Tab-separated table of C-alpha atoms in Angstrom:
chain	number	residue	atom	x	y	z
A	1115	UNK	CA	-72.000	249.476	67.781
A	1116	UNK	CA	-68.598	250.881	69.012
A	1117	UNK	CA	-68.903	254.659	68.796
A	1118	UNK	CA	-65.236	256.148	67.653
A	1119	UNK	CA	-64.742	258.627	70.907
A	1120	UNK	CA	-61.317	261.329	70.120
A	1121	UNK	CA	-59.794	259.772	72.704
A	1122	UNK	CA	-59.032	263.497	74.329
A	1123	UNK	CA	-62.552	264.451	74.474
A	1124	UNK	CA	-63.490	261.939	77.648
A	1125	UNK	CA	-60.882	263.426	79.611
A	1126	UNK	CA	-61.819	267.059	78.884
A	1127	UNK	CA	-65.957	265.933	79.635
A	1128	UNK	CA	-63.994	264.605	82.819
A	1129	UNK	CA	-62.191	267.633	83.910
A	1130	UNK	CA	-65.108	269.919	83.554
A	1131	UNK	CA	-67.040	267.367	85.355
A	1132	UNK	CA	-64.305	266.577	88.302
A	1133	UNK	CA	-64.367	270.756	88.464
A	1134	UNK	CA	-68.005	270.575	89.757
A	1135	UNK	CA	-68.339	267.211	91.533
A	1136	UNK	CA	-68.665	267.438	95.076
A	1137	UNK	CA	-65.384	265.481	97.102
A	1138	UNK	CA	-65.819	261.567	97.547
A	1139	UNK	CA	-66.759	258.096	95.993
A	1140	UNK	CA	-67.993	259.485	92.997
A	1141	UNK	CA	-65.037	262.237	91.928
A	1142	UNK	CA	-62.771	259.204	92.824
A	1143	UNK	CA	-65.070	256.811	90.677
A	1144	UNK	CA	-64.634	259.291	87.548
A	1145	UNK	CA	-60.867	259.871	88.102
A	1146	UNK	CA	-60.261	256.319	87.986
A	1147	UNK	CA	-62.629	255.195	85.668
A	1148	UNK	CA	-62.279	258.042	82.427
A	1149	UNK	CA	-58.745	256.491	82.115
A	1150	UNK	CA	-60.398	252.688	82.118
A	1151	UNK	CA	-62.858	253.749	79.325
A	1152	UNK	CA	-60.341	256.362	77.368
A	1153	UNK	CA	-58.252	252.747	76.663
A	1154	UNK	CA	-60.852	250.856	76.230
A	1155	UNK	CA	-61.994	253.114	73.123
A	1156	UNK	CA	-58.328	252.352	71.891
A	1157	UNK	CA	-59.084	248.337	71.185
A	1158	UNK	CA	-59.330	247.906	67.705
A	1159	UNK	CA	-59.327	250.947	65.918
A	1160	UNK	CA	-57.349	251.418	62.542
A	1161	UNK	CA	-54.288	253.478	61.269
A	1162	UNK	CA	-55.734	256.517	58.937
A	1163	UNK	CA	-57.746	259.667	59.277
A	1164	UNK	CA	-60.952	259.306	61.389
A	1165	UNK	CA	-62.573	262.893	62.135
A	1166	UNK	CA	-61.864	265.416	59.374
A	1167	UNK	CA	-63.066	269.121	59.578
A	1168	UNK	CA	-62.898	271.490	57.252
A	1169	UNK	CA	-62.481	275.378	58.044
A	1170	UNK	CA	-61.952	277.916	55.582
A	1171	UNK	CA	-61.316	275.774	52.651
A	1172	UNK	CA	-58.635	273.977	54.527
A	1173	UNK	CA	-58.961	270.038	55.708
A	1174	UNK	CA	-58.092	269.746	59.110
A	1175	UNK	CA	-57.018	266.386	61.203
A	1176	UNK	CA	-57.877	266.674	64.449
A	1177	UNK	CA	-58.204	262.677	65.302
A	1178	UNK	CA	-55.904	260.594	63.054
A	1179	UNK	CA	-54.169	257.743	64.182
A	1180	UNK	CA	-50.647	257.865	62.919
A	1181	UNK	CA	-47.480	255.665	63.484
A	1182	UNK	CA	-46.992	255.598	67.003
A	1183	UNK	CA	-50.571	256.957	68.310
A	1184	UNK	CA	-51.989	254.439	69.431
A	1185	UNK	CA	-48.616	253.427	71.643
A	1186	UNK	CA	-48.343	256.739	73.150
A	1187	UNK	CA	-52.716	256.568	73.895
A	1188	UNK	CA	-52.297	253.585	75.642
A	1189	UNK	CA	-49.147	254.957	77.738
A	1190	UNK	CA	-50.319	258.102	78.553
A	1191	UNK	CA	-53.947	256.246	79.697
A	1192	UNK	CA	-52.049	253.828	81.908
A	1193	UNK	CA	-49.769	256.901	83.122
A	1194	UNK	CA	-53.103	259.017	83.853
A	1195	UNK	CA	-54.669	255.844	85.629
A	1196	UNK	CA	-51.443	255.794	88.321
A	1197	UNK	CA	-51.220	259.144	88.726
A	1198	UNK	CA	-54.845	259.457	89.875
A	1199	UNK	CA	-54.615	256.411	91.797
A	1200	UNK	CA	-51.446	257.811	93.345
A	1201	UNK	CA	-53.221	261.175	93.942
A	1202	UNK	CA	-56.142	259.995	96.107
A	1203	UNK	CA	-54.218	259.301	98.678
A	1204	UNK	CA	-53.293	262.502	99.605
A	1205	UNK	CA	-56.554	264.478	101.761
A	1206	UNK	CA	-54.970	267.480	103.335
A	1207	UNK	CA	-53.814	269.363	99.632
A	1208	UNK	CA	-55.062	272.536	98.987
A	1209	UNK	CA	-56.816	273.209	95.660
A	1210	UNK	CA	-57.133	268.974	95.552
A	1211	UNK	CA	-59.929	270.102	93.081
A	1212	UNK	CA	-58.522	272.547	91.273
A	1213	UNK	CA	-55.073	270.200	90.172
A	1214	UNK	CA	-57.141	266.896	89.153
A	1215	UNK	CA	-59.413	268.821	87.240
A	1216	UNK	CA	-56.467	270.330	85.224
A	1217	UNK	CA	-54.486	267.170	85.428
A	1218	UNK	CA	-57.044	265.688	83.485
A	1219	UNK	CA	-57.568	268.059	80.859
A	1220	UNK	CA	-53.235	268.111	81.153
A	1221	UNK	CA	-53.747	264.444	79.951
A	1222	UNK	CA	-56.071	264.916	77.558
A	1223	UNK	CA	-54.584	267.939	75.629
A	1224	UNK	CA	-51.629	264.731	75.489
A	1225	UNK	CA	-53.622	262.629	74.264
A	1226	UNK	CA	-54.988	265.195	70.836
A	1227	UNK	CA	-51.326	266.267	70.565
A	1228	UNK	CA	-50.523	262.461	69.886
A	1229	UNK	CA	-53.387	261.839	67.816
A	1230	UNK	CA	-53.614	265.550	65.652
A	1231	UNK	CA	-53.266	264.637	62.140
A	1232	UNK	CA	-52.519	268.221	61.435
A	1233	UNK	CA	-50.313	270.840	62.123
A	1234	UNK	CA	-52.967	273.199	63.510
A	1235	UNK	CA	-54.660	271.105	65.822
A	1236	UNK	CA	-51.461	270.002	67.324
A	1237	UNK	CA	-50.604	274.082	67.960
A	1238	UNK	CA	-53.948	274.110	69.835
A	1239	UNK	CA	-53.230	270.858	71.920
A	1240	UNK	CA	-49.206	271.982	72.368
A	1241	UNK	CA	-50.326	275.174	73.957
A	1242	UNK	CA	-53.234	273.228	75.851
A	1243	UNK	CA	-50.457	271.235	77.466
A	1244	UNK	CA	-48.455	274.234	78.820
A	1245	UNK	CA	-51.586	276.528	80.071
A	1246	UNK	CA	-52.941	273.100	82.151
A	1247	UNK	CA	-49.868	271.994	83.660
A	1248	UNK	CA	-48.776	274.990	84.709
A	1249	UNK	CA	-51.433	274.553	87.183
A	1250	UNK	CA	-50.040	271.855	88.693
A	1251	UNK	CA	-47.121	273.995	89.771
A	1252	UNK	CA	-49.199	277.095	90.830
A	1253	UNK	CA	-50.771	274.597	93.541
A	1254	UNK	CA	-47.620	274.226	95.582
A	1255	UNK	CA	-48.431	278.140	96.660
A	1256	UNK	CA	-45.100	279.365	97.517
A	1257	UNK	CA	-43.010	282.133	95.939
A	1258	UNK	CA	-41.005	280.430	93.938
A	1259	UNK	CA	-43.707	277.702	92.600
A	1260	UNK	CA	-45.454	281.447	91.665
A	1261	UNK	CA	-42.003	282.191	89.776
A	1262	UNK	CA	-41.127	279.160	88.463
A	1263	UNK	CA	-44.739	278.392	86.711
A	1264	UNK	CA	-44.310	282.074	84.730
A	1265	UNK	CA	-41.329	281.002	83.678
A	1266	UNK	CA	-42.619	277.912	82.549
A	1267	UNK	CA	-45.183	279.345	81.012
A	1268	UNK	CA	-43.739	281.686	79.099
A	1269	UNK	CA	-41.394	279.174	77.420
A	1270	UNK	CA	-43.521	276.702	76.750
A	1271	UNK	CA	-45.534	279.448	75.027
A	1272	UNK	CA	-42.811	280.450	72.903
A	1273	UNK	CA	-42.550	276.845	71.811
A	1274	UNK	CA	-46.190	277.152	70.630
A	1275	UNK	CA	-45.484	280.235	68.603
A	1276	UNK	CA	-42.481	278.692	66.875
A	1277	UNK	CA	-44.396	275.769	66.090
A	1278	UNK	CA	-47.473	277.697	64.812
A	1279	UNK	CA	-44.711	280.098	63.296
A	1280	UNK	CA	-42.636	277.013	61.287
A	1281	UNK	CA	-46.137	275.334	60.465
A	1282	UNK	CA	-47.235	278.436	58.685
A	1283	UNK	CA	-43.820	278.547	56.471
A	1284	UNK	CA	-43.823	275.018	55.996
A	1285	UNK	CA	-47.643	275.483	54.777
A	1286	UNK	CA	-46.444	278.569	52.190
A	1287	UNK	CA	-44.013	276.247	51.095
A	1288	UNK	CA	-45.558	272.579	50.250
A	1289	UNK	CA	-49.209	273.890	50.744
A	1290	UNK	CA	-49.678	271.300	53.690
A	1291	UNK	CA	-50.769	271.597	56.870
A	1292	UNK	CA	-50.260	267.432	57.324
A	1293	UNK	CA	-48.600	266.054	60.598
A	1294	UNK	CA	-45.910	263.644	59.342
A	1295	UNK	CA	-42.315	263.976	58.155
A	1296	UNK	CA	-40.841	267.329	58.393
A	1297	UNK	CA	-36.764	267.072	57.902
A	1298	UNK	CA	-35.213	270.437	58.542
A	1299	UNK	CA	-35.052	271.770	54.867
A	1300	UNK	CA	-36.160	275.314	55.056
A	1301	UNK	CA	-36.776	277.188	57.792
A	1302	UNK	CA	-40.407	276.211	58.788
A	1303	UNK	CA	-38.448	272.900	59.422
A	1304	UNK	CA	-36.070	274.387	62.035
A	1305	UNK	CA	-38.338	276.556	63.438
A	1306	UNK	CA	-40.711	273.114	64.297
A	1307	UNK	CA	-37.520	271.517	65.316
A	1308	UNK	CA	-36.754	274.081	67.636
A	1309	UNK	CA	-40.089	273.850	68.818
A	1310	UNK	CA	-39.982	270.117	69.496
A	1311	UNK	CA	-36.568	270.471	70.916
A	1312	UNK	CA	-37.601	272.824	73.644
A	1313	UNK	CA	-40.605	270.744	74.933
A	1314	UNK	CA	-38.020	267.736	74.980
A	1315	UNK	CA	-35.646	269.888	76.943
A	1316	UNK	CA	-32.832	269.987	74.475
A	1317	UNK	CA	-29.336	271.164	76.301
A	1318	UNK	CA	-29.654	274.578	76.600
A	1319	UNK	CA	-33.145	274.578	76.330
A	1320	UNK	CA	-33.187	272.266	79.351
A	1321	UNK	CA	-33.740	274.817	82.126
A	1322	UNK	CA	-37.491	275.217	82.100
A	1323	UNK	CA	-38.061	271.275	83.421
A	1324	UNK	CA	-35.115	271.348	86.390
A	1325	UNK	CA	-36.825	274.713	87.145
A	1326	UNK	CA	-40.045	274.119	87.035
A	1327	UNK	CA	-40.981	270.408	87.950
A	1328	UNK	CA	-38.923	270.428	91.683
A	1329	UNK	CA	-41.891	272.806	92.780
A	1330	UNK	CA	-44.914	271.546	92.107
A	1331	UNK	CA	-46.896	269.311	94.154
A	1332	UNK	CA	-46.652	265.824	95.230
A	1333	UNK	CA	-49.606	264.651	92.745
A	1334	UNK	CA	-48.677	267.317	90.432
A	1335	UNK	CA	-45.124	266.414	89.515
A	1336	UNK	CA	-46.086	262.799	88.843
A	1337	UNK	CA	-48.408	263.707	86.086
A	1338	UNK	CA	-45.647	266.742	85.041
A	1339	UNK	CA	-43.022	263.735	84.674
A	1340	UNK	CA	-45.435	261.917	82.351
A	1341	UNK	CA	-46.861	263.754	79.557
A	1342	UNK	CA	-44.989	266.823	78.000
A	1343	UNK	CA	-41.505	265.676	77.046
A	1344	UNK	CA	-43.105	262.775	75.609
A	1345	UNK	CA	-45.233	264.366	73.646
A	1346	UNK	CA	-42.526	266.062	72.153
A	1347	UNK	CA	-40.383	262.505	72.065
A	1348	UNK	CA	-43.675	261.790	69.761
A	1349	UNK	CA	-43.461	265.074	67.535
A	1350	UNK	CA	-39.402	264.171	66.939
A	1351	UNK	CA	-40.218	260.157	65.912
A	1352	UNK	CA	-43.339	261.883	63.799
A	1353	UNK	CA	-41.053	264.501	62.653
A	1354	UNK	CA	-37.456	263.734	62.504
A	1355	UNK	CA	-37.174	260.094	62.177
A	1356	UNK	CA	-33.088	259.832	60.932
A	1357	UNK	CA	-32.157	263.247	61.106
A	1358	UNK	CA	-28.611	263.141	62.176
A	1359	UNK	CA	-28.401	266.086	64.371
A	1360	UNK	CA	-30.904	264.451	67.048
A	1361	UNK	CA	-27.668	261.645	67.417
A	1362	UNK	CA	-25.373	264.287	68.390
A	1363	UNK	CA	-28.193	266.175	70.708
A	1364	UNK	CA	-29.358	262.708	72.423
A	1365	UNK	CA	-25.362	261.901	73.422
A	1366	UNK	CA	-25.198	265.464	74.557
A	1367	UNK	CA	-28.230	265.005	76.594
A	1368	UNK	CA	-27.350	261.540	78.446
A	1369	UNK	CA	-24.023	262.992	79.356
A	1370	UNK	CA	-24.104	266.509	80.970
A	1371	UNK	CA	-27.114	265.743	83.219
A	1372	UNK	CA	-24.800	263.622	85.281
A	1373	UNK	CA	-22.536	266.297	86.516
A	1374	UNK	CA	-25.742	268.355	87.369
A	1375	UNK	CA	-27.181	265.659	89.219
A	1376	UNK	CA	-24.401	264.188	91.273
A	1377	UNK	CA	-24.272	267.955	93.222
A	1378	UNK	CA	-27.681	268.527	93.899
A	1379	UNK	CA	-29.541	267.464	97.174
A	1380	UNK	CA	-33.005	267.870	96.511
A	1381	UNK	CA	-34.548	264.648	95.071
A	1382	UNK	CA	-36.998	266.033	92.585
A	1383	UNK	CA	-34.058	267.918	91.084
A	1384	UNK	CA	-31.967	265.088	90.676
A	1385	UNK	CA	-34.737	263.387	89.173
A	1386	UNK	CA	-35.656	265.851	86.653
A	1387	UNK	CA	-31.913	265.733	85.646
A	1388	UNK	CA	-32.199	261.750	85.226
A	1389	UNK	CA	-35.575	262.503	82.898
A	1390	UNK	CA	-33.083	264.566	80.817
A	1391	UNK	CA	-30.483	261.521	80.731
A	1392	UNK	CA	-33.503	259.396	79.933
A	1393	UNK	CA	-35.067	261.242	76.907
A	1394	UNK	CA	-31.446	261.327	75.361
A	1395	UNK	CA	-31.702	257.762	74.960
A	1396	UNK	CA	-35.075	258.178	73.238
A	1397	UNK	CA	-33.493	261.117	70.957
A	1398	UNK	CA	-30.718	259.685	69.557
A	1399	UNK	CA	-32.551	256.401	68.838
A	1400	UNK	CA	-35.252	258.796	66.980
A	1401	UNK	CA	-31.894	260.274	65.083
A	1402	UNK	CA	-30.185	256.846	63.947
A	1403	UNK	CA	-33.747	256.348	62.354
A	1404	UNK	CA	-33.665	252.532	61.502
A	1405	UNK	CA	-36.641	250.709	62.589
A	1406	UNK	CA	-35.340	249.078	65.526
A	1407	UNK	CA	-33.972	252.919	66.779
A	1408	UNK	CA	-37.925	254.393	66.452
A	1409	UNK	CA	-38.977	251.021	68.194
A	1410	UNK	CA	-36.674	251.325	70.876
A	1411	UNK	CA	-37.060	254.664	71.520
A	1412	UNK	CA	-40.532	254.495	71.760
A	1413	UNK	CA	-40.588	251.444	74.066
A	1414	UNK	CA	-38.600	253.579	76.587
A	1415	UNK	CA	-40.532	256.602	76.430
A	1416	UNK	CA	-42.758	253.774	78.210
A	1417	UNK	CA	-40.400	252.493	80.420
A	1418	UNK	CA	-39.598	255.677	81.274
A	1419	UNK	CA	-42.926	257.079	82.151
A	1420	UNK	CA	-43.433	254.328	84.581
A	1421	UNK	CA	-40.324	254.175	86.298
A	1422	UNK	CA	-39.926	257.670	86.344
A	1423	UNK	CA	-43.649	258.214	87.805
A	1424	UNK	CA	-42.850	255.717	90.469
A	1425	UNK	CA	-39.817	257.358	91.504
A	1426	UNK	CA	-41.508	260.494	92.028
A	1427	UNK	CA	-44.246	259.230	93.636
């Protein structure tokens, strides 16, 4: 019988076990092959709850399979699957250890964000995603990696607290902690939206990626390109599905990237200004709302993370 793995937990068994594995066929066996099985344990399983937990009276989600989990799974899988590939490769890194251990965990803390059927576990896999990529900046070693991962950090942290913040309003206010349709009636439901918007590097909220992504490693910034803003691309289709405001953010965020990128010389920047451009298209779909909009959306948070890992690589 088929036993129902939470598809983050091979990846996290992985990154502790990548952490102690000594360098050669087998580390390069497990980094390739944890992706293989992770989508394999996708095939065939059904929409709806599948591990509940309950912990002080309260029923918590933390593997559900919602709308557009099982999409995302097999994306980020495939995206994992590259990026290792792509990473082996490269001999001569330092810390070679140290960044595909935490690149796995980095995809699997993805992976529960996209299948929490709660509020709370997605706070714990949110946060999961900053404090293991940020590792994958730290690696570079230089001064400014060392300043630009803090600053990442630190926002991405504050996007945790306003989501943990906006999750325990919205919680005093419909007494549910559920993951699904938020709207931004009260202010739990800006609060999460301002949470979501920073992860998806919103204008003005933008800086951290730019910042942040240009300096970490080769390996590094091909798994940083994949996972985090489309986790939060996730959250807003999850969350926000026809909520006007994301039509007016996505056109703002497909335009002023251009001027940005058209005077900058270093590649990775430019880049991280066309992942901006990219996830407006995605946002304003998610605002318009209509069936074909989500669908559309979500097909080119796919498109994107492949193209967009390629071009980095």
């Amino acid at each position: 019988m088929w036993i129902d793995v939470p598809p983050f937990l091979p990846f996290f068994l992985g990154a502790a076990l990548v952490a102690v594995a000594p360098r050669g066929w087998a580390r390069n066996a497990l980094l390739l092959g944890l992706p293989v099985f992770g989508g394999l344990n996708l095939l065939g399983i059904q929409a709806g709850p599948h591990l509940e937990v309950e912990v002080f009276d309260y029923v918590l989600t933390p593997y559900g399979v919602g709308t557009f989990s099982l999409l995302f799974g097999y994306l980020f899988h495939i995206a994992a699957f590259i990026g290792n590939l792509f990473a082996l490769h490269l001999k001569r890194e330092d810390d070679d250890t140290l960044q595909q251990s935490m690149a796995l965990l980095y995809a699997g803390s993805a992976l529960g964000a996209v299948f929490a059927g709660d509020f709370i576990t997605l706070f714990i896999f949110w946060e999961l995603l900053a404090v293991s990529s940020v590792f994958l900046i730290w690696a570079r070693k230089t001064d400014r990696s060392i300043r630009s991962g803090f600053r990442y950090l630190v926002i991405h942290v504050l996007s945790g607290v306003l989501l943990l913040a906006g999750a325990l309003i919205r919680f005093h206010e419909t007494g549910s902690l559920e993951f699904g349709f938020v709207g931004l009636a009260g202010l739990g439901g800006w609060l999460i939206f301002l949470s979501f918007g920073i992860k998806a590097a919103f204008p003005l909220l933008h800086n951290w990626l730019t910042d942040a992504y240009p300096e970490g490693t080769p390996t590094g910034t091909v798994f940083l390109s994949a996972f985090t803003t489309k986790v939060a691309v996730y959250a807003l289709a999850v969350g926000f599905p026809g909520t006007e405001l994301l039509i007016y953010v996505g056109a703002a965020m497909t335009a002023f990237p251009i001027f940005y990128a058209v005077i900058e010389n270093d590649l990775r920047r430019v880049l991280g200004y066309s992942m901006i451009n990219q996830i407006g298209f995605m946002v304003t779909g998610i605002g318009i709302g209509t069936a074909l909009s989500l669908n559309g959306a979500v097909a080119h948070a796919f498109n994107d993370v492949l193209f967009k890992g390629l071009l980095f690589m």
